[in-house]
Short mmCIF file of C-alpha atoms and ligand atoms in Angstrom, two decimals:
data_model
loop_
_atom_site.label_atom_id
_atom_site.label_comp_id
_atom_site.label_asym_id
_atom_site.label_seq_id
_atom_site.Cartn_x
_atom_site.Cartn_y
_atom_site.Cartn_z
CA UNK A 1 96.41 147.68 57.64
CA UNK A 2 96.35 144.64 60.21
CA UNK A 3 96.67 146.73 63.05
CA UNK A 4 94.79 149.89 63.75
CA UNK A 5 96.10 153.28 64.85
CA UNK A 6 96.04 153.99 68.32
CA UNK A 7 97.67 156.99 70.88
CA UNK A 8 101.93 156.79 70.63
CA UNK A 9 102.60 154.95 73.88
CA UNK A 10 105.51 156.73 76.38
CA UNK A 11 108.10 153.61 76.88
CA UNK A 12 107.29 152.74 80.08
CA UNK A 13 110.91 151.07 81.15
CA UNK A 14 111.50 149.01 84.37
CA UNK A 15 108.87 148.23 86.82
CA UNK A 16 105.47 148.41 84.59
CA UNK A 17 103.45 146.00 83.79
CA UNK A 18 105.04 143.29 81.84
CA UNK A 19 103.92 140.28 79.57
CA UNK A 20 105.10 137.20 81.32
CA UNK A 21 108.16 135.56 79.25
CA UNK A 22 107.62 131.97 78.59
CA UNK A 23 110.56 130.12 77.69
CA UNK A 24 110.95 126.39 76.27
CA UNK A 25 112.84 124.39 79.29
CA UNK A 26 114.44 121.47 77.63
CA UNK A 27 114.68 119.89 80.83
CA UNK A 28 110.72 119.77 81.89
CA UNK A 29 110.18 119.81 77.86
CA UNK A 30 108.16 122.25 78.53
CA UNK A 31 107.09 125.95 77.94
CA UNK A 32 107.01 127.99 81.34
CA UNK A 33 106.83 131.03 82.66
CA UNK A 34 109.90 132.16 83.62
CA UNK A 35 110.85 133.44 87.16
CA UNK A 36 114.22 134.17 87.65
CA UNK A 37 115.92 133.03 91.24
CA UNK A 38 116.72 136.63 92.67
CA UNK A 39 113.99 139.31 91.44
CA UNK A 40 114.79 140.63 87.94
CA UNK A 41 118.62 139.60 88.07
CA UNK A 42 118.89 136.82 85.45
CA UNK A 43 122.11 134.53 85.69
CA UNK A 44 122.65 133.32 81.85
CA UNK A 45 125.47 130.77 80.96
CA UNK A 46 126.19 130.33 77.23
CA UNK A 47 128.64 126.75 76.45
CA UNK A 48 131.76 129.04 74.24
CA UNK A 49 133.26 127.91 71.32
CA UNK A 50 136.24 125.47 70.56
CA UNK A 51 138.85 127.86 69.48
CA UNK A 52 140.87 125.07 67.23
CA UNK A 53 139.54 126.40 63.89
CA UNK A 54 137.12 129.18 62.80
CA UNK A 55 133.32 129.03 63.97
CA UNK A 56 130.77 128.35 61.18
CA UNK A 57 127.74 129.96 60.47
CA UNK A 58 126.11 126.86 62.09
CA UNK A 59 127.70 127.37 65.41
CA UNK A 60 126.98 131.85 64.91
CA UNK A 61 123.44 130.79 64.48
CA UNK A 62 123.68 129.29 67.90
CA UNK A 63 125.32 132.64 69.33
CA UNK A 64 122.70 134.45 67.45
CA UNK A 65 120.08 132.74 69.20
CA UNK A 66 121.53 133.31 72.71
CA UNK A 67 121.93 136.88 71.55
CA UNK A 68 118.34 137.23 70.94
CA UNK A 69 117.41 135.71 74.50
CA UNK A 70 119.89 138.36 76.14
CA UNK A 71 118.42 141.07 74.57
CA UNK A 72 114.88 140.08 75.03
CA UNK A 73 115.08 139.66 78.82
CA UNK A 74 116.82 143.05 78.75
CA UNK A 75 114.15 144.55 76.29
CA UNK A 76 111.83 142.86 79.08
CA UNK A 77 113.42 144.95 82.02
CA UNK A 78 115.64 142.15 83.57
CA UNK A 79 119.31 142.87 84.17
CA UNK A 80 120.78 139.91 82.70
CA UNK A 81 124.79 138.84 83.99
CA UNK A 82 125.77 136.24 80.96
CA UNK A 83 129.02 134.21 81.36
CA UNK A 84 130.78 131.80 78.79
CA UNK A 85 133.44 129.55 78.83
CA UNK A 86 136.30 129.28 76.44
CA UNK A 87 137.25 125.59 75.41
CA UNK A 88 140.82 125.39 74.61
CA UNK A 89 141.65 122.25 75.84
CA UNK A 90 140.08 118.85 76.38
CA UNK A 91 137.24 118.74 73.58
CA UNK A 92 138.26 115.62 72.02
CA UNK A 93 137.43 114.97 68.59
CA UNK A 94 134.43 112.66 69.95
CA UNK A 95 131.99 113.65 73.07
CA UNK A 96 132.73 109.68 73.66
CA UNK A 97 136.31 110.59 75.06
CA UNK A 98 137.50 109.00 71.95
CA UNK A 99 139.77 110.55 69.42
CA UNK A 100 142.46 113.59 69.90
CA UNK A 101 142.15 116.84 71.49
CA UNK A 102 140.88 119.24 68.75
CA UNK A 103 143.29 121.63 70.16
CA UNK A 104 146.31 119.52 69.55
CA UNK A 105 145.01 118.69 66.01
CA UNK A 106 144.61 122.42 65.11
CA UNK A 107 148.01 122.89 66.56
CA UNK A 108 149.26 120.13 64.38
CA UNK A 109 147.20 120.94 61.18
CA UNK A 110 149.44 124.59 61.17
CA UNK A 111 152.52 123.58 63.14
CA UNK A 112 151.89 126.09 65.95
CA UNK A 113 151.28 125.67 70.05
CA UNK A 114 147.81 124.82 70.81
CA UNK A 115 147.98 128.61 72.73
CA UNK A 116 148.93 130.04 69.49
CA UNK A 117 146.15 128.14 67.92
CA UNK A 118 143.40 129.13 70.64
CA UNK A 119 144.52 132.99 70.64
CA UNK A 120 144.22 133.17 67.09
CA UNK A 121 140.85 131.55 66.66
CA UNK A 122 139.17 133.35 70.14
CA UNK A 123 140.12 136.57 68.30
CA UNK A 124 138.41 135.04 65.36
CA UNK A 125 135.60 134.13 67.19
CA UNK A 126 135.18 137.77 68.88
CA UNK A 127 135.46 139.29 65.50
CA UNK A 128 132.75 137.19 64.33
CA UNK A 129 130.32 138.37 67.05
CA UNK A 130 131.02 141.83 67.12
CA UNK A 131 129.85 141.89 63.26
CA UNK A 132 126.91 140.02 63.74
CA UNK A 133 126.30 142.58 66.50
CA UNK A 134 126.32 139.59 69.17
CA UNK A 135 127.12 141.33 72.56
CA UNK A 136 130.18 139.75 74.26
CA UNK A 137 129.34 137.90 77.79
CA UNK A 138 129.50 139.86 80.55
CA UNK A 139 131.95 137.09 82.20
CA UNK A 140 134.33 134.86 80.08
CA UNK A 141 136.83 132.20 81.21
CA UNK A 142 138.98 129.94 79.45
CA UNK A 143 138.98 126.22 80.43
CA UNK A 144 142.96 126.39 80.68
CA UNK A 145 142.65 129.07 83.77
CA UNK A 146 139.89 127.12 85.61
CA UNK A 147 142.12 124.19 86.30
CA UNK A 148 141.98 124.42 89.84
CA UNK A 149 138.00 125.10 89.98
CA UNK A 150 137.36 121.81 87.66
CA UNK A 151 140.29 119.84 90.34
CA UNK A 152 137.97 120.91 93.27
CA UNK A 153 134.83 119.62 91.76
CA UNK A 154 136.74 116.29 91.03
CA UNK A 155 138.19 116.03 94.57
CA UNK A 156 134.07 116.72 95.69
CA UNK A 157 133.17 113.95 93.65
CA UNK A 158 135.93 111.32 94.56
CA UNK A 159 135.18 112.17 98.15
CA UNK A 160 131.14 111.70 97.47
CA UNK A 161 132.09 107.75 95.81
CA UNK A 162 131.22 109.54 92.38
CA UNK A 163 134.41 108.31 90.84
CA UNK A 164 136.67 105.72 89.72
CA UNK A 165 140.00 105.33 88.51
CA UNK A 166 142.35 103.33 86.04
CA UNK A 167 145.64 103.89 84.54
CA UNK A 168 144.23 105.88 81.97
CA UNK A 169 141.45 108.64 83.47
CA UNK A 170 139.31 109.27 86.33
CA UNK A 171 135.70 108.66 85.28
CA UNK A 172 132.37 109.62 86.83
CA UNK A 173 130.15 106.75 87.63
CA UNK A 174 126.65 107.49 85.86
CA UNK A 175 125.13 104.44 87.92
CA UNK A 176 125.00 106.60 90.98
CA UNK A 177 123.40 108.99 90.24
CA UNK A 178 119.35 107.74 89.82
CA UNK A 179 118.28 110.66 87.31
CA UNK A 180 121.38 111.02 84.93
CA UNK A 181 120.02 111.10 81.55
CA UNK A 182 117.25 113.72 82.88
CA UNK A 183 117.78 116.06 80.39
CA UNK A 184 117.81 114.57 77.08
CA UNK A 185 114.88 112.06 78.32
CA UNK A 186 117.13 108.82 77.68
CA UNK A 187 117.43 106.14 80.24
CA UNK A 188 120.26 104.57 81.35
CA UNK A 189 119.09 101.28 80.29
CA UNK A 190 118.41 102.28 76.62
CA UNK A 191 122.29 103.25 76.41
CA UNK A 192 123.06 100.22 77.61
CA UNK A 193 121.95 98.29 75.14
CA UNK A 194 123.78 100.72 72.94
CA UNK A 195 121.12 101.22 70.60
CA UNK A 196 122.08 104.95 69.89
CA UNK A 197 124.89 105.55 67.27
CA UNK A 198 126.59 107.67 69.68
CA UNK A 199 127.15 105.58 72.64
CA UNK A 200 130.40 103.78 72.44
CA UNK A 201 131.08 100.90 74.14
CA UNK A 202 134.60 101.20 76.04
CA UNK A 203 136.14 98.52 77.63
CA UNK A 204 137.52 100.33 80.75
CA UNK A 205 134.24 102.26 81.43
CA UNK A 206 131.76 100.48 84.01
CA UNK A 207 128.87 101.96 81.98
CA UNK A 208 128.65 103.06 78.73
CA UNK A 209 127.22 106.80 79.85
CA UNK A 210 130.79 107.16 81.99
CA UNK A 211 132.72 109.57 81.13
CA UNK A 212 136.41 111.19 81.80
CA UNK A 213 137.07 113.61 84.69
CA UNK A 214 140.69 113.59 84.04
CA UNK A 215 143.09 111.84 81.35
CA UNK A 216 146.17 110.81 82.51
CA UNK A 217 149.19 111.38 80.20
CA UNK A 218 149.16 107.44 79.25
CA UNK A 219 148.29 105.78 75.82
CA UNK A 220 147.52 108.15 73.01
CA UNK A 221 147.71 111.23 75.57
CA UNK A 222 151.23 110.15 76.78
CA UNK A 223 152.72 113.15 74.58
CA UNK A 224 149.59 115.53 75.47
CA UNK A 225 151.18 119.03 74.94
CA UNK A 226 148.85 121.00 77.97
CA UNK A 227 148.78 119.19 81.16
CA UNK A 228 148.63 119.83 84.96
CA UNK A 229 149.48 118.57 88.09
CA UNK A 230 146.47 116.75 90.04
CA UNK A 231 146.34 115.02 93.30
CA UNK A 232 146.35 111.71 91.21
CA UNK A 233 148.84 112.45 88.69
CA UNK A 234 149.79 114.70 85.90
CA UNK A 235 147.09 115.03 83.45
CA UNK A 236 144.26 117.18 81.32
CA UNK A 237 140.86 117.60 82.42
CA UNK A 238 137.55 116.29 80.15
CA UNK A 239 135.61 118.45 78.05
CA UNK A 240 132.73 118.80 79.93
CA UNK A 241 134.12 119.21 83.95
CA UNK A 242 134.98 123.18 82.64
CA UNK A 243 131.68 124.26 82.15
CA UNK A 244 130.40 123.07 85.94
CA UNK A 245 133.33 125.11 87.54
CA UNK A 246 133.49 128.20 84.76
CA UNK A 247 129.38 128.54 85.50
CA UNK A 248 129.55 127.92 89.38
CA UNK A 249 132.52 130.23 89.07
CA UNK A 250 130.85 132.88 87.57
CA UNK A 251 127.02 132.74 88.23
CA UNK A 252 127.02 130.44 91.58
CA UNK A 253 124.91 127.24 91.39
CA UNK A 254 121.98 127.03 90.61
CA UNK A 255 121.62 130.29 88.47
CA UNK A 256 118.66 130.98 85.85
CA UNK A 257 119.42 129.68 82.07
CA UNK A 258 121.67 127.87 80.82
CA UNK A 259 122.24 127.53 76.90
CA UNK A 260 123.61 125.99 73.57
CA UNK A 261 122.96 124.14 70.83
CA UNK A 262 120.77 120.61 70.47
CA UNK A 263 124.02 119.12 70.20
CA UNK A 264 125.03 119.46 73.56
CA UNK A 265 121.60 118.02 75.07
CA UNK A 266 122.58 113.96 75.20
CA UNK A 267 126.06 113.98 76.50
CA UNK A 268 127.87 117.66 77.19
CA UNK A 269 124.66 119.22 79.01
CA UNK A 270 124.10 115.80 80.59
CA UNK A 271 126.96 115.45 82.14
CA UNK A 272 127.34 118.76 83.38
CA UNK A 273 123.87 118.09 85.33
CA UNK A 274 125.37 115.17 86.51
CA UNK A 275 128.81 116.42 87.78
CA UNK A 276 127.62 119.62 89.02
CA UNK A 277 124.44 117.89 90.96
CA UNK A 278 126.27 115.43 92.24
CA UNK A 279 129.13 117.59 93.77
CA UNK A 280 127.29 119.93 95.43
CA UNK A 281 123.61 118.46 95.82
CA UNK A 282 122.12 121.83 93.79
CA UNK A 283 120.62 121.75 90.74
CA UNK A 284 123.31 123.51 88.26
CA UNK A 285 120.18 125.44 86.37
CA UNK A 286 116.64 125.96 86.07
CA UNK A 287 116.05 126.33 82.39
CA UNK A 288 117.95 124.65 79.69
CA UNK A 289 117.61 126.28 76.52
CA UNK A 290 118.53 124.95 72.70
CA UNK A 291 119.15 126.61 69.44
CA UNK A 292 118.45 123.84 66.69
CA UNK A 293 121.20 123.51 64.04
CA UNK A 294 121.85 125.25 61.02
CA UNK A 295 121.83 122.62 58.44
CA UNK A 296 123.34 122.80 54.86
CA UNK A 297 121.94 120.07 52.09
CA UNK A 298 119.69 119.11 55.00
CA UNK A 299 122.51 117.70 57.12
CA UNK A 300 124.01 119.23 60.11
CA UNK A 301 126.68 122.20 59.54
CA UNK A 302 129.76 120.60 60.96
CA UNK A 303 133.72 121.62 60.93
CA UNK A 304 134.12 117.48 61.17
CA UNK A 305 132.40 117.11 57.70
CA UNK A 306 134.57 120.01 56.60
CA UNK A 307 131.98 121.53 54.07
CA UNK A 308 131.40 124.36 56.65
CA UNK A 309 130.92 128.12 55.48
CA UNK A 310 132.46 130.60 57.78
CA UNK A 311 131.54 134.21 58.39
CA UNK A 312 134.65 135.49 56.10
CA UNK A 313 133.07 133.34 53.22
CA UNK A 314 129.56 134.92 53.51
CA UNK A 315 131.55 138.58 53.29
CA UNK A 316 134.00 137.17 50.62
CA UNK A 317 130.39 137.17 48.33
CA UNK A 318 129.47 140.51 49.52
CA UNK A 319 127.10 139.66 51.73
CA UNK A 320 126.90 142.08 55.18
CA UNK A 321 127.13 139.70 58.12
CA UNK A 322 123.59 141.40 59.08
CA UNK A 323 122.45 139.85 56.36
CA UNK A 324 123.08 136.75 58.06
CA UNK A 325 121.75 137.69 61.38
CA UNK A 326 118.63 138.66 59.52
CA UNK A 327 118.79 135.30 57.70
CA UNK A 328 119.24 134.09 61.52
CA UNK A 329 116.22 135.51 62.96
CA UNK A 330 113.95 134.59 60.27
CA UNK A 331 113.16 131.04 61.70
CA UNK A 332 112.68 130.23 65.15
CA UNK A 333 115.12 129.42 67.47
CA UNK A 334 113.83 125.83 67.68
CA UNK A 335 113.28 124.77 63.91
CA UNK A 336 116.37 123.41 62.02
CA UNK A 337 117.33 126.00 59.17
CA UNK A 338 118.59 124.88 55.58
CA UNK A 339 121.10 127.05 54.37
CA UNK A 340 121.50 128.04 50.90
CA UNK A 341 123.22 131.07 49.31
CA UNK A 342 120.08 131.75 47.44
CA UNK A 343 118.42 132.16 51.19
CA UNK A 344 121.05 134.32 52.06
CA UNK A 345 120.50 136.67 49.04
CA UNK A 346 117.15 137.25 49.58
CA UNK A 347 117.36 137.96 53.19
CA UNK A 348 120.65 140.13 51.95
CA UNK A 349 117.74 141.78 49.67
CA UNK A 350 115.09 142.22 52.20
CA UNK A 351 117.39 143.78 54.81
CA UNK A 352 118.61 146.23 51.86
CA UNK A 353 115.01 147.06 51.08
CA UNK A 354 114.09 147.63 54.84
CA UNK A 355 117.16 150.08 54.96
CA UNK A 356 115.96 151.72 51.34
CA UNK A 357 112.44 152.03 53.09
CA UNK A 358 113.47 153.41 56.55
CA UNK A 359 116.11 155.65 55.06
CA UNK A 360 112.76 157.79 53.47
CA UNK A 361 111.47 158.29 56.61
CA UNK A 362 111.90 161.51 57.47
CA UNK A 363 112.29 163.59 61.60
CA UNK A 364 114.52 162.17 64.32
CA UNK A 365 113.49 159.28 66.47
CA UNK A 366 111.66 160.63 69.73
CA UNK A 367 110.71 158.26 73.28
CA UNK A 368 107.15 157.30 72.05
CA UNK A 369 106.35 154.38 70.29
CA UNK A 370 103.66 153.02 68.22
CA UNK A 371 101.46 151.77 71.41
CA UNK A 372 99.83 148.58 68.85
CA UNK A 373 103.06 147.85 67.60
CA UNK A 374 104.90 147.51 70.83
CA UNK A 375 102.35 145.62 72.38
CA UNK A 376 102.62 143.10 69.36
CA UNK A 377 106.23 143.37 69.59
CA UNK A 378 106.56 142.25 73.16
CA UNK A 379 103.71 139.47 72.58
CA UNK A 380 106.25 137.88 70.20
CA UNK A 381 109.31 138.26 71.96
CA UNK A 382 107.89 137.17 74.83
CA UNK A 383 106.34 133.78 73.16
CA UNK A 384 109.42 131.62 73.34
CA UNK A 385 111.31 134.03 71.78
CA UNK A 386 109.12 134.15 68.40
CA UNK A 387 111.68 136.32 66.61
CA UNK A 388 110.08 135.29 62.79
CA UNK A 389 107.29 137.25 63.86
CA UNK A 390 108.76 140.08 65.91
CA UNK A 391 110.91 140.83 62.68
CA UNK A 392 107.83 140.65 60.49
CA UNK A 393 106.70 143.29 62.28
CA UNK A 394 109.11 145.75 60.74
CA UNK A 395 107.74 145.56 57.69
CA UNK A 396 104.23 146.10 58.64
CA UNK A 397 105.27 149.25 60.66
CA UNK A 398 107.43 150.59 58.36
CA UNK A 399 104.64 150.79 55.91
CA UNK A 400 102.05 151.62 58.41
CA UNK A 401 99.87 154.97 58.46
CA UNK A 402 102.18 156.46 61.62
CA UNK A 403 103.91 159.27 61.24
CA UNK A 404 107.87 158.76 60.53
CA UNK A 405 108.64 160.23 63.96
CA UNK A 406 107.12 157.35 65.66
CA UNK A 407 108.05 154.77 63.13
CA UNK A 408 111.43 155.60 63.58
CA UNK A 409 111.63 155.90 67.61
CA UNK A 410 109.49 153.07 67.38
CA UNK A 411 112.31 150.73 64.79
CA UNK A 412 114.54 152.07 67.16
CA UNK A 413 113.86 150.62 70.41
CA UNK A 414 112.74 147.36 68.47
CA UNK A 415 116.31 147.04 66.61
CA UNK A 416 117.67 146.83 70.62
CA UNK A 417 116.67 143.42 70.16
CA UNK A 418 116.69 142.57 66.52
CA UNK A 419 120.40 144.40 66.48
CA UNK A 420 120.15 144.62 62.28
CA UNK A 421 121.66 148.39 62.42
CA UNK A 422 118.36 149.72 60.95
CA UNK A 423 118.57 153.53 61.32
CA UNK A 424 122.46 153.36 60.71
CA UNK A 425 121.78 151.33 57.64
CA UNK A 426 119.26 153.75 56.53
CA UNK A 427 121.53 157.03 57.36
CA UNK A 428 124.45 154.84 55.00
CA UNK A 429 122.10 154.95 52.11
CA UNK A 430 121.04 158.68 52.83
CA UNK A 431 125.03 159.09 52.26
CA UNK A 432 125.77 157.73 49.47
CA UNK A 433 127.80 160.02 46.95
CA UNK A 434 126.25 161.57 43.80
CA UNK A 435 129.05 159.97 41.73
CA UNK A 436 128.41 156.68 42.96
CA UNK A 437 124.80 157.02 42.13
CA UNK A 438 125.91 158.42 38.59
CA UNK A 439 127.93 155.39 38.10
CA UNK A 440 125.04 152.95 39.00
CA UNK A 441 123.10 155.08 36.79
CA UNK A 442 126.06 154.63 33.96
CA UNK A 443 125.95 151.08 34.88
CA UNK A 444 122.29 150.57 34.69
CA UNK A 445 122.01 152.14 31.09
CA UNK A 446 125.00 150.09 29.91
CA UNK A 447 122.76 147.23 30.96
CA UNK A 448 119.90 148.50 29.01
CA UNK A 449 122.16 148.13 25.96
CA UNK A 450 123.29 144.81 26.38
CA UNK A 451 126.71 146.41 26.92
CA UNK A 452 127.69 143.77 29.41
CA UNK A 453 131.76 144.29 29.75
CA UNK A 454 131.13 148.01 30.55
CA UNK A 455 128.80 147.43 33.01
CA UNK A 456 130.92 145.13 34.83
CA UNK A 457 133.82 147.05 34.60
CA UNK A 458 131.77 150.37 36.04
CA UNK A 459 130.13 147.49 39.04
CA UNK A 460 133.93 147.11 40.20
CA UNK A 461 134.70 150.38 40.24
CA UNK A 462 131.84 150.96 42.14
CA UNK A 463 132.73 147.89 44.71
CA UNK A 464 136.27 149.66 44.76
CA UNK A 465 134.72 152.67 45.92
CA UNK A 466 133.62 150.56 48.98
CA UNK A 467 129.81 150.07 47.73
CA UNK A 468 128.16 147.08 45.96
CA UNK A 469 124.85 147.16 43.28
CA UNK A 470 122.39 144.68 42.94
CA UNK A 471 119.93 144.45 40.40
CA UNK A 472 115.97 144.77 41.48
CA UNK A 473 112.43 144.97 39.95
CA UNK A 474 112.48 148.81 40.43
CA UNK A 475 116.03 148.83 39.20
CA UNK A 476 119.60 149.00 40.44
CA UNK A 477 120.18 149.53 44.63
CA UNK A 478 123.41 150.49 45.95
CA UNK A 479 124.76 149.44 49.59
CA UNK A 480 128.10 149.98 51.25
CA UNK A 481 129.91 147.43 51.77
CA UNK A 482 130.67 148.18 55.35
CA UNK A 483 132.47 144.49 55.94
CA UNK A 484 135.11 144.11 53.15
CA UNK A 485 137.81 143.87 55.07
CA UNK A 486 138.82 139.88 55.89
CA UNK A 487 138.44 139.83 59.77
CA UNK A 488 141.39 139.79 62.43
CA UNK A 489 142.82 136.07 61.96
CA UNK A 490 142.10 135.38 58.38
P1 AMP B 1 131.71 124.01 69.33
O1 AMP B 1 132.67 125.07 69.11
O2 AMP B 1 131.89 122.95 68.35
O3 AMP B 1 131.68 123.55 70.90
O4 AMP B 1 130.51 124.68 69.46
C1 AMP B 1 129.81 125.73 69.87
C2 AMP B 1 128.68 125.96 69.22
O5 AMP B 1 127.62 126.17 68.14
C3 AMP B 1 127.41 124.63 70.54
O6 AMP B 1 126.86 125.76 71.13
C4 AMP B 1 127.24 123.88 69.62
O7 AMP B 1 125.97 123.22 69.93
C5 AMP B 1 126.64 124.75 68.31
N1 AMP B 1 126.55 124.51 67.41
C6 AMP B 1 127.41 123.16 66.70
N2 AMP B 1 126.95 122.93 65.22
C7 AMP B 1 125.88 123.39 64.64
C8 AMP B 1 125.30 123.63 64.08
N3 AMP B 1 125.30 122.99 62.74
N4 AMP B 1 123.87 124.56 64.09
C9 AMP B 1 123.93 125.44 65.03
N5 AMP B 1 124.79 125.48 65.98
C10 AMP B 1 125.78 124.12 65.82
ZN1 ZN B 2 129.11 123.77 78.23
#
């Protein structure tokens, strides 16, 4: 036993002594002690989905990381206000203001209007979040519902001399900001030489890093379906401006933490900072946190690559969404994670085993916790969200010498952060009907006699009854198939 048995710790709740939360800030490129702007209140902004297709499990990895952050903050006694945008216009297929509007691309693909596409995939996105136990944001605003606020910022930027205009668009002049690019650490001069692949040299722009604030209905965007009047003419917003407008409207400026995936560091977040700081002369956010990529065959999982995996694919293969959450939590958010079906199967097995072990504990949870485990758990989550270590503590706890009651109450409390339905999963195992257990036994007998046709037929029968059966070295394990229904929108 690694941890000595100590007296139970009554949960101290808010106001007690607390470990300092340390978070890695992309802006300072350092681990920092986290101090909210307003005592224990935290304003958290997350870049939301572009709702032109299903989210893939790479996108969902980022939302799981953000959910872990929010749950850690809450566990440590902070009061979090979480805001998010929904991108339903203006995000082109390239971050460099090139290509087709993703919403119109989705509309053409399915022969529907961009708004119908947005509605369909927004619903599917929130269904995915629910299945993954990702808490919904407290405040949500769609890009198309914040055009007024976006125009206000563009007007301010124009007044302050940060814009220029041609027949195609209104641009942000990045050379007017001395610290443009501070988030990525890339200098404007590096980009001028177009040394990096993502830098597209656009003749219309004064500097390669300049970006569009407002597109006019000309050229390739002449028939853009979604458009609004503006003081400069009919058009639609560039992608970045919505996050500056929405975060300010929902959280004020500055706010505490801004999150997203690492692909947003170089362009989207860099440009959000540029616009917001130029318009208001204030920082946009104090801490910038970025989740690393989920990879597949060692390259980024991306919608445009066409080989992405959705949560529906995961469910179709009889894996539970929470097995994917478990897999995501076993890698640190700042480390790349290479997805394989084998690693998901291992995560599912681990989670099932955890449920089995918890199902063997008796009693009901109380408020007291195993003191040492609680302390270590708090230390791990406070160390830049070390969820892999926090999750590994579950195993040590269930195998420890603590009383079942204490184990249960500690697991319950840890699950407020990990959110793996630990007690619910264990309870579901306890409720498996005798007939299903009998079928699983019959199947095992058939397998032992190498009667694989009967074993297969019994497995199908078990699945039809809403359970899945899996073979381990210790015999067959039955699990309720709680996510058999395809999600809405599929
Ligand atoms: P999008 O819907 O493309 O705007 O992306 C939604 C979120 O997913 C953003 O925070 C992206 O940075 C993030 N993201 C995109 N691809 C991946 C990936 N392969 N792994 C992790 N996060 C990703
Ligand atoms: Zn954003």
